[in-house]
XYZ file of C-alpha atoms in Angstrom:
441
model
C 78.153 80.082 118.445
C 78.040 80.671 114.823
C 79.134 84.976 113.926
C 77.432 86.485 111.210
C 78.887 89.836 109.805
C 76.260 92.499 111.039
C 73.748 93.701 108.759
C 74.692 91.484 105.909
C 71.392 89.873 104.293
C 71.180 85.673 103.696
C 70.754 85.571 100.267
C 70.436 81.501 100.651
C 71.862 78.733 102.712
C 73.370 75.513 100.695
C 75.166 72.446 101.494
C 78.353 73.365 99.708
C 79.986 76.698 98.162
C 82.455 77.004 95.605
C 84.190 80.485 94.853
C 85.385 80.743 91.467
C 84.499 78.666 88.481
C 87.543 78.119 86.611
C 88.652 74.500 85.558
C 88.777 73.568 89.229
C 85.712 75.213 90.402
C 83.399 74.546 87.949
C 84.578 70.818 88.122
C 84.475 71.070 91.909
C 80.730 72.363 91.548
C 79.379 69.526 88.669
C 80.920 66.832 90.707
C 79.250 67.867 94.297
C 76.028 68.677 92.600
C 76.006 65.074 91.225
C 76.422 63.613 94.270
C 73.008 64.631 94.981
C 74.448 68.061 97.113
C 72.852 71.862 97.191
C 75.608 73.637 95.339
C 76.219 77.476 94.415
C 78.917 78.236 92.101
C 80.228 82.166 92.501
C 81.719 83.682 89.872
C 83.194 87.033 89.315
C 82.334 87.431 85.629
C 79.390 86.613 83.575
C 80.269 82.973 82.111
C 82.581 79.894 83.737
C 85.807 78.635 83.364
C 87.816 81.534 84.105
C 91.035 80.920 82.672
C 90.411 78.537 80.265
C 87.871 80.470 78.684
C 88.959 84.138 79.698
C 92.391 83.468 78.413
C 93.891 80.359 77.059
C 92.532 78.090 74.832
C 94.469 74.726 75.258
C 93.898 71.851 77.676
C 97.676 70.626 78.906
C 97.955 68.065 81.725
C 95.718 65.131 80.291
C 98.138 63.176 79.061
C 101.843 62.349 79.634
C 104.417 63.768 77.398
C 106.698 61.734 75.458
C 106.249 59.359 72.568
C 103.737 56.952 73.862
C 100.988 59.148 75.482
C 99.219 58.507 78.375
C 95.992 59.829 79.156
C 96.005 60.618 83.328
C 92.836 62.599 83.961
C 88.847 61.604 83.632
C 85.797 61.883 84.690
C 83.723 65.589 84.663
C 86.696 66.734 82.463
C 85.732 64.048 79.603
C 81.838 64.725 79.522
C 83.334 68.465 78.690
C 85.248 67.401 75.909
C 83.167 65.061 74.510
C 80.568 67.942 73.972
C 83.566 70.186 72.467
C 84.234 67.051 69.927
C 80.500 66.869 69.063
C 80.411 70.795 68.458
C 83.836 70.292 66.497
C 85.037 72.584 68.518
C 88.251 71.109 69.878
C 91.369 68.881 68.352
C 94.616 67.706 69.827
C 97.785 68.825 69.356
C 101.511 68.404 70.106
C 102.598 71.196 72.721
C 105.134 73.634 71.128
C 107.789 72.614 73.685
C 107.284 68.942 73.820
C 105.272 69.187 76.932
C 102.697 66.466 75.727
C 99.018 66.438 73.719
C 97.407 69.381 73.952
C 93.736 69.955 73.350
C 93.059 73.305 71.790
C 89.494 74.410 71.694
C 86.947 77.565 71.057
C 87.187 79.118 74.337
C 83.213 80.753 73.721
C 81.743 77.524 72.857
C 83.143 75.975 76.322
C 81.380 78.909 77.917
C 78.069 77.569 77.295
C 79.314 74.004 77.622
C 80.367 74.599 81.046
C 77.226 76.578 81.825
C 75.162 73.325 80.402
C 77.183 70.792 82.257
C 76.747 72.680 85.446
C 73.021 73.783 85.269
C 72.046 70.065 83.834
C 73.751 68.535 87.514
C 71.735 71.757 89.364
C 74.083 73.290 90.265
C 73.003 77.363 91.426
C 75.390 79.976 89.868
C 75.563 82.926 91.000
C 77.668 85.338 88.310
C 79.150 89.049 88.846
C 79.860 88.439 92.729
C 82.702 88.841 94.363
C 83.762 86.621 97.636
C 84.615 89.714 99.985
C 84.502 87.971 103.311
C 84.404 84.736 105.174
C 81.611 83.650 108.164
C 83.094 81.807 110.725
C 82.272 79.383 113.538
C 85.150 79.183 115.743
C 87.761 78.042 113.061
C 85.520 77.084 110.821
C 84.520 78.822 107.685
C 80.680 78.496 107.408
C 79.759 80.801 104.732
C 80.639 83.603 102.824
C 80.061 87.163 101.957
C 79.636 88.384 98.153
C 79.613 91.578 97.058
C 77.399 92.457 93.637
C 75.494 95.165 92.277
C 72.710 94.392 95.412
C 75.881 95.006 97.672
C 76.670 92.377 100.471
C 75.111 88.716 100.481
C 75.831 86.048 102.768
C 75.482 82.226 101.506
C 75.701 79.567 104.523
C 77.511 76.063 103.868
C 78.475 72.938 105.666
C 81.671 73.349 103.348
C 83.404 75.828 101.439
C 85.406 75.076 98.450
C 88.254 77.774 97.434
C 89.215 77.946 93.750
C 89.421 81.381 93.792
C 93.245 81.021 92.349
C 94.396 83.183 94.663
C 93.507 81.684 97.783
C 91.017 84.007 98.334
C 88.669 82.282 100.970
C 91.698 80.735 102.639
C 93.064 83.670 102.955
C 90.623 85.944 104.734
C 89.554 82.851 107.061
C 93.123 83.264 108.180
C 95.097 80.014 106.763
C 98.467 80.155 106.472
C 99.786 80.664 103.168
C 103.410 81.697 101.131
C 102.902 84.460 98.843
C 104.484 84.168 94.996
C 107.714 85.505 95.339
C 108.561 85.299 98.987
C 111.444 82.972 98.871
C 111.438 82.300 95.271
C 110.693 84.129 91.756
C 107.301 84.657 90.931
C 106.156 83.273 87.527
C 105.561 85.977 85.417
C 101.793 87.072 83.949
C 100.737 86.944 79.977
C 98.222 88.967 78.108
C 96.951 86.530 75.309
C 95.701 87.745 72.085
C 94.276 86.340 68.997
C 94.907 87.332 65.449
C 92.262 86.441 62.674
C 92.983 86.555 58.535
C 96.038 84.995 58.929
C 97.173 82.775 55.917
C 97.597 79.573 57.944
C 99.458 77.035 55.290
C 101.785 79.948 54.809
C 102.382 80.354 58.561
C 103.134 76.891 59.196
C 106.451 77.210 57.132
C 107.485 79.056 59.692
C 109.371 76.632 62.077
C 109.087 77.627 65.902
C 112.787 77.473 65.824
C 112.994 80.371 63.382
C 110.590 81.935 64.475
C 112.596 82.226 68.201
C 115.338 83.855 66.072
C 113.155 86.160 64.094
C 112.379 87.633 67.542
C 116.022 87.989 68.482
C 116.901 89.560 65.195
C 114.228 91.732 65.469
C 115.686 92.839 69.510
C 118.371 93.184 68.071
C 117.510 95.573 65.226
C 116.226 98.387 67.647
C 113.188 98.199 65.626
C 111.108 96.611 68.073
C 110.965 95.661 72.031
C 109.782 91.708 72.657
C 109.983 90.654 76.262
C 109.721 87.262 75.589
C 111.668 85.596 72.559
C 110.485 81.923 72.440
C 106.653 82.749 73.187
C 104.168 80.748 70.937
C 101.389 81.348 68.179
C 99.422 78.207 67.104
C 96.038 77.214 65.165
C 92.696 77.177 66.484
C 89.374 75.458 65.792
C 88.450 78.497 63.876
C 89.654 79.163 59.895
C 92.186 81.766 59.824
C 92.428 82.570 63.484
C 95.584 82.389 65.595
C 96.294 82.381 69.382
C 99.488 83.990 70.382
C 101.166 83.539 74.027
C 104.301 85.730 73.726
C 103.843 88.687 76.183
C 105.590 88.452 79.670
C 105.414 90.570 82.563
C 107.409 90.304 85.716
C 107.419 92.560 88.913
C 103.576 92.793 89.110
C 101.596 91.522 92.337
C 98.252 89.776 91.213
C 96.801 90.182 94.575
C 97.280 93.806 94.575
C 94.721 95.820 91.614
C 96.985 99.273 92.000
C 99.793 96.679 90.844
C 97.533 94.467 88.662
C 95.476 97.708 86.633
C 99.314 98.424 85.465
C 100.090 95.321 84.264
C 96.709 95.024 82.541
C 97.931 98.656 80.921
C 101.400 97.053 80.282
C 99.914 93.668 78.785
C 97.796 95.643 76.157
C 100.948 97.702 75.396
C 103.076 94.061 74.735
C 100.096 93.075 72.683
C 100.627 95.899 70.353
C 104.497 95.807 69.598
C 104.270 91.629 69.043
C 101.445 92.451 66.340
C 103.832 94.597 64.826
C 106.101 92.382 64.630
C 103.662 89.640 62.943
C 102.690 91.353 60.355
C 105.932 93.378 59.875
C 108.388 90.582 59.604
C 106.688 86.591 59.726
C 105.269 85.190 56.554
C 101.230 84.337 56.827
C 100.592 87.519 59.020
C 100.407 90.405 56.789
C 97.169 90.602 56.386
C 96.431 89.866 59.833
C 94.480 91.901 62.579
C 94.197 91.726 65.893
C 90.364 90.689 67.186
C 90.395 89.623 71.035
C 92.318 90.305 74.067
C 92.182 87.863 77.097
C 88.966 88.843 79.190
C 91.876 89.664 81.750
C 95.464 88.853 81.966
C 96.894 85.568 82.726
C 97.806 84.986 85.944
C 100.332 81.771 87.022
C 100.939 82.081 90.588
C 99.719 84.704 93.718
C 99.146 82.497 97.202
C 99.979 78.796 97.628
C 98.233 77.607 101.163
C 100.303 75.822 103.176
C 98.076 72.421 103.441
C 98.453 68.991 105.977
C 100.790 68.052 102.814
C 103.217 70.173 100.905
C 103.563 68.958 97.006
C 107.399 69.347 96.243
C 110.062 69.301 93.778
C 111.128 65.838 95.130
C 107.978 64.875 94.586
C 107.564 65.448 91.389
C 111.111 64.709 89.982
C 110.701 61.556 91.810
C 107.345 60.736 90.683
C 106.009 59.985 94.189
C 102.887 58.152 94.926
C 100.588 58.886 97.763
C 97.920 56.923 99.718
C 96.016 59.537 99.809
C 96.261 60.129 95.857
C 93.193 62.176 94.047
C 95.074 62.745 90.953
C 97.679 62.133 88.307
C 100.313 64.591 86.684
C 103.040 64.407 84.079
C 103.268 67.884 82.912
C 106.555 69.058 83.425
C 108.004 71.817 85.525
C 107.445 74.959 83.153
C 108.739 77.836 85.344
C 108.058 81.290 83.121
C 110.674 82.972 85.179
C 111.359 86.707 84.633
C 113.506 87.256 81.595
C 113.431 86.349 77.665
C 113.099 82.144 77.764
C 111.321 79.660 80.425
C 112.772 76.704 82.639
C 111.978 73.455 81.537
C 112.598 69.985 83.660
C 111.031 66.982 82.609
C 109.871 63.950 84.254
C 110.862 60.605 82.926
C 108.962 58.855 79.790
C 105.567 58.214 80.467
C 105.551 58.888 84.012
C 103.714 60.863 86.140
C 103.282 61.576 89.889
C 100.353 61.821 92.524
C 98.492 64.934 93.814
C 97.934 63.759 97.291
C 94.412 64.931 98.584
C 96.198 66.819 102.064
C 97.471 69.201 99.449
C 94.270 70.338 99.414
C 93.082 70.161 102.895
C 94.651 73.614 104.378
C 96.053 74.500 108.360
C 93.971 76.382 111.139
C 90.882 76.373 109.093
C 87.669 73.260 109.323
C 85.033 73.499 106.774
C 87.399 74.610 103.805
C 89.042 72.607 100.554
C 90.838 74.408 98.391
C 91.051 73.064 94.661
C 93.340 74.805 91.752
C 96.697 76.784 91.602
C 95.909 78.015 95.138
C 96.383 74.772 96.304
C 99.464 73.710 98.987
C 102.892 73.125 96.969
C 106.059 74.848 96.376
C 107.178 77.252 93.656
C 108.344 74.471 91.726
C 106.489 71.407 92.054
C 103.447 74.227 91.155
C 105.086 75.043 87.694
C 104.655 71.456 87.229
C 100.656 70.590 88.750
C 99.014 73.873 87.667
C 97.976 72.588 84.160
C 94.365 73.222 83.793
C 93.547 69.595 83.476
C 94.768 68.843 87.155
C 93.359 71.612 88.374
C 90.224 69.739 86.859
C 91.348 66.967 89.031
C 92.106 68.569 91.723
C 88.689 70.247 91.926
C 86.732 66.924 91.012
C 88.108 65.023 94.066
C 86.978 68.250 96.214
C 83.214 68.402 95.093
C 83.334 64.420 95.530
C 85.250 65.563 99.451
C 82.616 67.744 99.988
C 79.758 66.176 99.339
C 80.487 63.172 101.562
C 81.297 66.043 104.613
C 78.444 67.342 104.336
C 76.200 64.478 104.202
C 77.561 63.143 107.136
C 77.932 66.757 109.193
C 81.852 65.875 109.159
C 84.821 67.709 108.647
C 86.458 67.408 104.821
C 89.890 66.536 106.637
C 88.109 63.603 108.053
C 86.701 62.121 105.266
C 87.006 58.577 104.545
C 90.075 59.024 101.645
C 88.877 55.431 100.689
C 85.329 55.919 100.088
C 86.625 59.377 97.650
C 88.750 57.578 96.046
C 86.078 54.869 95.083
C 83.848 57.329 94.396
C 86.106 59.078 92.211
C 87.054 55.807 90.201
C 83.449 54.924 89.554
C 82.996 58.434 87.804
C 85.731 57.870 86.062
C 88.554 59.667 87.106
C 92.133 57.818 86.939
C 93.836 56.586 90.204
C 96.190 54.227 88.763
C 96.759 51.636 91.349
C 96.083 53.093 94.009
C 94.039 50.584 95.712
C 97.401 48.171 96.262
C 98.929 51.656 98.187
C 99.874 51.081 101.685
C 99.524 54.728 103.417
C 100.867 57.603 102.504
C 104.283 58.924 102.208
């Protein structure tokens, strides 16, 4: 018999739910709303893409690192950047730490390019909502309870998809999960910040390598307090205007707003004394001023479900393939550890592993993907598949998961891999080889 929290109004029943529209969720939504599916997206703020356009503004993951590039991730991902091209409003460039081609763009032009994409496939959004609460049938999540300025809501779905980031919806409908830091250090958060009036050609002299000493020296002066001394500032698509990822903050629970309102307080603190030390002491920034904060701060790891398949370190060092496979990756493993540098450990040239679709199939719970950094891996094989770009993956081969359970009134863990991964290919997404794969391992 299906339970319905008392006295909590329908606001609308649909054939699939996603909570949270970053890079996984709002590809998760466009891709299940294509397939012909009802979809409502729910978003806590008032515009998609969550971290991608609350905080960073760089695309890593879509291609391999090394000197012969490979480009591992399509489909819903390249109609976005093909409208950030048109707008000029997005470029590649080599990663600061040789971790492959980035592509840096203007974070409030993908706001409305998300918002197009989405609306154009019909998807419903729903913004300023808050998933409070599950609705469940037995052990299986069917629906969910938002919270908003008209107070509680309740949407009904055939499936739920969580890309909450922190597990959320997996959480309340009870699936098992390991908690950042329980076992292992937690990656640490950033507060981003952008500078604007900063001489550019005059900046660029300043090689990354000097500029890691600069930050030293200046430690070591007494003059000034940096965290983090190999953070990064680079170009954006707009004149003059600089995004800087240098702050670090370790200690704080995400999950947890007492804990997360002081890092917020400590973030904007960090913000202050690495502007100071800009303009103070690096060539190009004296004239600069600060102009934008991250929307909120950047957040790397809270809950990882555990899943029907656990993404390791093995895994990824060993660039295993999976029957099963919905994805590529060859981003390294970049673990921001607590402390003044970050772990690097690369996989070989050119190559790059599977995301196997169990990772995102979690235990104890029917009804429910989950798509993003939420999803089922370890500490470290998570520093490696987090990149926004697989999350886009990861959330494009749920909405295509989705919409095939619930236009069959099946269960997502009993979906016909096969028939996703077809579908997948023939939107464009890249499977290499993965049709000459016998099983999984």
């Amino acid at each position: 018999m299906l339970i319905h929290i008392p006295s909590v109004p329908l606001l609308h029943r649909t054939d699939i739910a996603v909570v949270g529209s970053g890079s996984a969720g709002v590809t998760a939504a466009i891709a299940a709303a294509r397939e012909g599916k009802r979809v409502t997206l729910v978003e806590r703020y008032g515009f998609l893409g969550g971290t991608s356009t609350g905080v960073l503004d760089t695309f890593y993951g879509f291609y391999t690192p090394g000197r012969a590039a490979r480009k591992v991730v399509g489909g819903v991902p390249d109609d976005m950047l093909r409208r950030l091209y048109a707008e000029k409003a997005a470029f590649e460039r080599p990663n600061t730490f040789g971790a492959g081609t980035g592509i840096t763009y203007d974070p409030e032009t993908l706001k409305w390019v998300w918002e197009d994409l989405a609306t154009e496939a019909g998807v419903q959004l729903l913004y300023h909502s808050f998933c409070t609460d599950v609705v469940m049938d037995g052990n299986k999540v069917a629906g969910i309870v938002t919270d908003g300025k008209r107070g509680l809501m309740r949407i009904d779905a055939d499936v739920v998809i969580d890309c909450s980031g922190d597990a959320d919806v997996a959480f309340r409908a009870g699936v098992p999960f390991e908690r950042a830091g329980e076992g292992s250090a937690a990656q640490t958060l950033t507060t981003t910040f952008r500078l604007a009036n900063v001489d550019g050609e005059r900046a660029k002299q300043v090689p990354r390598k000097r500029l890691v000493e600069m930050m030293k020296e200046a430690n070591r002066s007494g003059r000034y307090h940096l965290p983090r001394e190999e953070g990064s500032i680079h170009a954006t698509p707009v004149a003059g205007v600089m995004l800087a990822i240098m702050t670090r903050l370790d200690g704080y629970d995400p999950c947890d707003p007492v804990s997360l309102t002081a890092a917020e307080i400590e973030g904007r603190r960090q913000v202050r004394e690495y502007v100071r030390f800009l303009v103070n002491e690096v060539p190009g920034y004296e004239q600069a001023r600060l102009v934008a904060l991250s929307t909120q701060i950047g957040v790397r790891e809270t809950r990882r479900i555990y899943g029907e398949y656990r993404l390791t370190k093995e895994d990824v060092t060993a660039v295993r393939k999976f029957g099963d496979t919905i994805g590529q990756c060859g981003a390294p493993i970049e673990d921001h550890h607590g402390g003044n540098d970050t772990h690097w450990e690369f996989l070989p040239e050119g190559a790059a592993y599977d995301i196997p679709f169990r990772s995102l199939v979690p235990q104890q719970a029917e009804g429910l993907l989950v798509a993003g950094r939420c999803f089922s891996a370890t500490h470290e094989a998570h520093a490696s598949c987090r990149s926004m770009a697989q999350c886009m993956a990861m959330g494009q081969a749920a909405g295509v998961a989705a919409a095939i359970a619930a236009g069959r009134d099946a269960l997502p863990r009993h979906v016909d891999i096969g028939q996703v991964q077809q579908r997948l290919v023939d939107t464009g997404a890249i499977l290499y080889d993965w049709q000459s794969r016998d099983g999984t391992e």
